[in-house]
mmCIF file of C-alpha atoms in Angstrom:
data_model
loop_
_atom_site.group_PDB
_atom_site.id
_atom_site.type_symbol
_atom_site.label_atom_id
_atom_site.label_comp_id
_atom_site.label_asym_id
_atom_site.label_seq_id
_atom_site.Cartn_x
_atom_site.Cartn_y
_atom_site.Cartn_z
ATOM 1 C CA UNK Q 1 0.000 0.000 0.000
ATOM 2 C CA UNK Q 2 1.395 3.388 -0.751
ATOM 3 C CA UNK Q 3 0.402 4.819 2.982
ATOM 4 C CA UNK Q 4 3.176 1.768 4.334
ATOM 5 C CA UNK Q 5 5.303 2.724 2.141
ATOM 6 C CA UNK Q 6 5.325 6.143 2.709
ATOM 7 C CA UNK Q 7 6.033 5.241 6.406
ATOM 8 C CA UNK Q 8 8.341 2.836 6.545
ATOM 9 C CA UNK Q 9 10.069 5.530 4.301
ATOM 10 C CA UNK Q 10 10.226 8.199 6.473
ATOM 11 C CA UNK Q 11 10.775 6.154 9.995
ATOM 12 C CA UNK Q 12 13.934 4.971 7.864
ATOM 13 C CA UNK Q 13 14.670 8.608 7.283
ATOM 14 C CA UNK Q 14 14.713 10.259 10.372
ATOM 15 C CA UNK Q 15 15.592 7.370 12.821
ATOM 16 C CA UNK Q 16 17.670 5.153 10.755
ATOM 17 C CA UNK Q 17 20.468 7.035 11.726
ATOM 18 C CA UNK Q 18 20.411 6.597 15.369
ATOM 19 C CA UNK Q 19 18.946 2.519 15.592
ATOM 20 C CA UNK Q 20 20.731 -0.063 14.344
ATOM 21 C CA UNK Q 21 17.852 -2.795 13.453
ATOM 22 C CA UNK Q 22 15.272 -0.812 12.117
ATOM 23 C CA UNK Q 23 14.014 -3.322 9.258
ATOM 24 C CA UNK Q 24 11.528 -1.828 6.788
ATOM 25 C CA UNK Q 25 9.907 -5.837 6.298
ATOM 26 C CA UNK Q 26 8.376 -5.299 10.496
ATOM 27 C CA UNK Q 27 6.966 -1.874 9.483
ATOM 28 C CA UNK Q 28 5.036 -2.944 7.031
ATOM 29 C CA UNK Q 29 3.493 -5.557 9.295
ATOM 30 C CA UNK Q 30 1.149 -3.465 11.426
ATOM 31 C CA UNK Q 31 0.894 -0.295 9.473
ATOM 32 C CA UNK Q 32 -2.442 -1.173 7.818
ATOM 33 C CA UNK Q 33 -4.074 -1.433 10.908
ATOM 34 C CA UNK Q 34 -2.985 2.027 11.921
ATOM 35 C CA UNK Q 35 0.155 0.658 14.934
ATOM 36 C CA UNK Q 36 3.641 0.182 14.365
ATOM 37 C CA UNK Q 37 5.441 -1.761 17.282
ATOM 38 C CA UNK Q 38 8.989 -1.902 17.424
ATOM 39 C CA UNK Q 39 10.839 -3.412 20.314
ATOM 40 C CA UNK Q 40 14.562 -3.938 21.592
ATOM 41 C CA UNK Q 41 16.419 -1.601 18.760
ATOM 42 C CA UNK Q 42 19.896 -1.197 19.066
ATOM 43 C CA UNK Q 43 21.282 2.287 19.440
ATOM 44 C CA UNK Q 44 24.028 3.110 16.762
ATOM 45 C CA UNK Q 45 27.032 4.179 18.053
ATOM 46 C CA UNK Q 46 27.296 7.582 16.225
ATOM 47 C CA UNK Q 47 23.619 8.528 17.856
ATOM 48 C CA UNK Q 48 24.790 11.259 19.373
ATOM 49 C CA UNK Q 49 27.846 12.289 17.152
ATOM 50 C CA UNK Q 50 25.036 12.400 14.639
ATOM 51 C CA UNK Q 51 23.666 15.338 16.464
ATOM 52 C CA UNK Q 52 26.729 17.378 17.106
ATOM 53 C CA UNK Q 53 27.935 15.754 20.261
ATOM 54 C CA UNK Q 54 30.846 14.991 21.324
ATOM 55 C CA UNK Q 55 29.269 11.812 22.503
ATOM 56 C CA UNK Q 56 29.525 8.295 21.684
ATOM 57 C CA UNK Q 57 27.555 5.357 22.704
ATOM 58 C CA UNK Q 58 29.089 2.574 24.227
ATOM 59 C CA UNK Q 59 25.965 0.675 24.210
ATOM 60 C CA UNK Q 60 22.508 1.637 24.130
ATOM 61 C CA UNK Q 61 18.738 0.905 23.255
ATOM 62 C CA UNK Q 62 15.299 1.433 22.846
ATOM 63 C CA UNK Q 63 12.772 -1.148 24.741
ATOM 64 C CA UNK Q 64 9.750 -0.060 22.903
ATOM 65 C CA UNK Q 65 8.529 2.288 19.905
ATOM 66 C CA UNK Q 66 5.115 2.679 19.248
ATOM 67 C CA UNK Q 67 3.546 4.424 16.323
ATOM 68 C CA UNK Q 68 0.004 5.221 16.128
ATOM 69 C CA UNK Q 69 -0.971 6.273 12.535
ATOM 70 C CA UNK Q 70 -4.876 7.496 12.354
ATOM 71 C CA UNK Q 71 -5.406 7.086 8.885
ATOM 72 C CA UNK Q 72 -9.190 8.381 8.911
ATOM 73 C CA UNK Q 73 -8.211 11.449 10.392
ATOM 74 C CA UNK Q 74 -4.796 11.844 8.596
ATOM 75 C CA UNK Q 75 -4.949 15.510 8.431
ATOM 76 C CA UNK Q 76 -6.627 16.473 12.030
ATOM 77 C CA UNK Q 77 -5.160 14.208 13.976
ATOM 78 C CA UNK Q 78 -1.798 13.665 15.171
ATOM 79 C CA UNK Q 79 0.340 10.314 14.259
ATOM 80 C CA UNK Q 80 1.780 10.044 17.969
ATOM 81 C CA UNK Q 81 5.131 8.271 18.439
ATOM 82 C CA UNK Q 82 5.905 6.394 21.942
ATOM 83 C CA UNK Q 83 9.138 5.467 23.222
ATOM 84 C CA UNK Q 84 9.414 3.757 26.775
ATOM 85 C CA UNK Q 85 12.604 2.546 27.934
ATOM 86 C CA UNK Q 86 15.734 4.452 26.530
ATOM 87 C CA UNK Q 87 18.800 2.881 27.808
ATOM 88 C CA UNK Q 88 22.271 4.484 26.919
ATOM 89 C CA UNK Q 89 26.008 3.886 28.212
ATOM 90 C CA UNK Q 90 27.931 6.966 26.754
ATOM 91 C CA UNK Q 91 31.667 8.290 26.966
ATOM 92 C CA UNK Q 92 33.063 10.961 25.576
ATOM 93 C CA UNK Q 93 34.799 10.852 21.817
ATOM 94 C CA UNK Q 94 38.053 11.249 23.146
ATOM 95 C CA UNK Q 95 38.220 8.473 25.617
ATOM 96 C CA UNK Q 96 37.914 5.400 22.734
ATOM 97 C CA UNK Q 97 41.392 4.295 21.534
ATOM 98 C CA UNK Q 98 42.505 5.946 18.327
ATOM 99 C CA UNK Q 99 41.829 3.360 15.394
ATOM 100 C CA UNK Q 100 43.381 5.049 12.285
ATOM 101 C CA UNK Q 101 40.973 3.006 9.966
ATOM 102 C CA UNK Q 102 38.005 3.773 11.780
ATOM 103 C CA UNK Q 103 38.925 7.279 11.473
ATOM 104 C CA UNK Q 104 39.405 7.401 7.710
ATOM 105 C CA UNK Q 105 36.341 5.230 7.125
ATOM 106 C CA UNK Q 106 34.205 7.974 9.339
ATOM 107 C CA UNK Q 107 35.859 11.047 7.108
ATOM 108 C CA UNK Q 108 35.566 9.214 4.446
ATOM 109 C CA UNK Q 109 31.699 8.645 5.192
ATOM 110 C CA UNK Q 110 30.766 12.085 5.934
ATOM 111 C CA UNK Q 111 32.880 13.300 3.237
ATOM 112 C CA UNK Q 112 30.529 11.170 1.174
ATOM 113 C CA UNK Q 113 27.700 12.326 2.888
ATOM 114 C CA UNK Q 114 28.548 16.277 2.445
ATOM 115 C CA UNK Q 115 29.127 15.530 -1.588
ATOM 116 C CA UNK Q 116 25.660 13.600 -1.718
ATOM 117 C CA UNK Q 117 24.038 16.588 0.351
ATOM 118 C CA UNK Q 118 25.725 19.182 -2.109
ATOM 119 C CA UNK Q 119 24.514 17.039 -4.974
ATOM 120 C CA UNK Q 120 21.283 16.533 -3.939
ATOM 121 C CA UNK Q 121 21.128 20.483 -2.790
ATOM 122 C CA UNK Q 122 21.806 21.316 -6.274
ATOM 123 C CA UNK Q 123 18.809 18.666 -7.830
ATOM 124 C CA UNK Q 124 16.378 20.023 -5.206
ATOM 125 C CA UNK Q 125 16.840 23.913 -6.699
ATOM 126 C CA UNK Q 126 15.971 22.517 -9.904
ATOM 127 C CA UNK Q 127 13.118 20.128 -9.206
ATOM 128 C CA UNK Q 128 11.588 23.259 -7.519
ATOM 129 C CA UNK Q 129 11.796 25.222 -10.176
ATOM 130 C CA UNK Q 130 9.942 22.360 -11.991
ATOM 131 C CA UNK Q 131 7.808 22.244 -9.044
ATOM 132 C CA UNK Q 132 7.143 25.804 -9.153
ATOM 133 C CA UNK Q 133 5.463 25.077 -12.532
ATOM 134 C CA UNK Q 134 3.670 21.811 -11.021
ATOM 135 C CA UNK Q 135 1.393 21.124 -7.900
ATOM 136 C CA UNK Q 136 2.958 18.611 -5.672
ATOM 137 C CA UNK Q 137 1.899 15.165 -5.930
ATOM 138 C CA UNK Q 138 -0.311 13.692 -2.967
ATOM 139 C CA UNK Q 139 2.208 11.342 -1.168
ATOM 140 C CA UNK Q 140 4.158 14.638 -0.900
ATOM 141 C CA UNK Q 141 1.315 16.631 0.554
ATOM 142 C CA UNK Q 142 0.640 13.399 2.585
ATOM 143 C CA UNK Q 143 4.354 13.015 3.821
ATOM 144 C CA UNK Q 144 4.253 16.754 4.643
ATOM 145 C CA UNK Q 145 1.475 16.789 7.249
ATOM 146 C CA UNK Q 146 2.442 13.768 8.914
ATOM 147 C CA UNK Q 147 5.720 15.256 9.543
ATOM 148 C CA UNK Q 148 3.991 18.633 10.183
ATOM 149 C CA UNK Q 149 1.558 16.433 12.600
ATOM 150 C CA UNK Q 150 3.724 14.564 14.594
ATOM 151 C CA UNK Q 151 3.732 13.987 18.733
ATOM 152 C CA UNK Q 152 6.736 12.420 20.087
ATOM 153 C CA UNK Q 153 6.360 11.033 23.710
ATOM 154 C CA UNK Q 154 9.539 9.569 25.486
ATOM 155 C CA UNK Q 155 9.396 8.104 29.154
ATOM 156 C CA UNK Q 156 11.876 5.995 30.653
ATOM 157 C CA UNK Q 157 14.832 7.313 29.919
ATOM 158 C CA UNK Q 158 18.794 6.401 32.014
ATOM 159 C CA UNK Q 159 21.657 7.565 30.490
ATOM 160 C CA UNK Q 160 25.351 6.735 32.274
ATOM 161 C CA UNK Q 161 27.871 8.815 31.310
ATOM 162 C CA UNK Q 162 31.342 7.495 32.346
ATOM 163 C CA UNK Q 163 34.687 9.345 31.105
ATOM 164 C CA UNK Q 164 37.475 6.706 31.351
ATOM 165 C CA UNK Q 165 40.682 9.086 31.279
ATOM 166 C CA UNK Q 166 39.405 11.436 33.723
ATOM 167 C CA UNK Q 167 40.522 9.941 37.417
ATOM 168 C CA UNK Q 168 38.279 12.290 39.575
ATOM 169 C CA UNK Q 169 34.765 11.413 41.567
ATOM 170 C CA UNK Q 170 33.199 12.694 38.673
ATOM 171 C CA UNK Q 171 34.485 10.519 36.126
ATOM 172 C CA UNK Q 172 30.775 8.303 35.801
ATOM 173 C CA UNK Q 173 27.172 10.318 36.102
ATOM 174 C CA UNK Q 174 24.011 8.661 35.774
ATOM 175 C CA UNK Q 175 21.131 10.729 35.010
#
């Protein structure tokens, strides 16, 4: 159905880059009936590095992630996504060994990444000006609301943060 597809797209899109098992084939399981259900999804390590921390995580993960799609009401109501139990063990960037091939496979990824942003900065200004001359298709308008229409609920949440190289009482917080 286009309506899974369109989800599983955009769950893909915004949290593939912080879970590790996020498999389009269990999205499409319950999206008909309007309820996604994810459970136990690993945290990626470069979660928070993602975000412009300084952060990484040692281990981590998500217990539960519900998504509740109302596809009557598409465009009144809210599609509401639940996460309960968010379970992280971070350090800081600096306190991991220095691995010389890890570190020119990650500049070599976001090198790759900054090129395919460029490039795909450069198609977007001229698909708009095509788009200026065209009305946007309906799984656009469709995406765009549900994004537009979206309430995120978290509970549950411990985070340790342990600094290995720092030899202090304050080298391990838990929040």
């Amino acid at each position: 159905m286009v309506f899974e597809s369109i989800v599983a797209e955009l769950l893909n899109k915004y949290l593939g880059s912080f879970v590790e098992s996020l498999d389009s084939s269990q999205l499409n399981l319950g999206i008909f009936g309007g309820t996604v259900q994810l459970e136990n999804l690993a945290i990626r390590e470069e979660a928070l590095v993602e975000l412009g921390l300084p952060i990484l995580v040692k281990r981590g993960h998500l217990r539960k992630l519900d998504l509740k799609i109302p596809w009557k009401n598409l465009y009144r109501d809210p599609v509401e996504v639940s996460i309960d139990g968010v379970y992280v063990l971070a350090q800081p960037t600096h306190a991991t060994k220095y691995d010389a091939k890890k570190d020119e496979e990650s500049k070599r990824k976001k090198k790759t990444e900054e090129l395919k942003e460029i490039e795909e900065a450069q198609r977007n200004a001229l698909e708009d000006k095509a788009k200026k001359q065209e009305k946007d298709g309906f799984a656009v308008k469709l995406a765009m609301q549900v994004v537009r229409n979206v309430q995120v609920s978290i509970t549950d949440i411990h985070i340790r943060y342990e600094d290995p190289v720092r030899q202090n009482n304050l080298s391990s917080v838990t929040f």
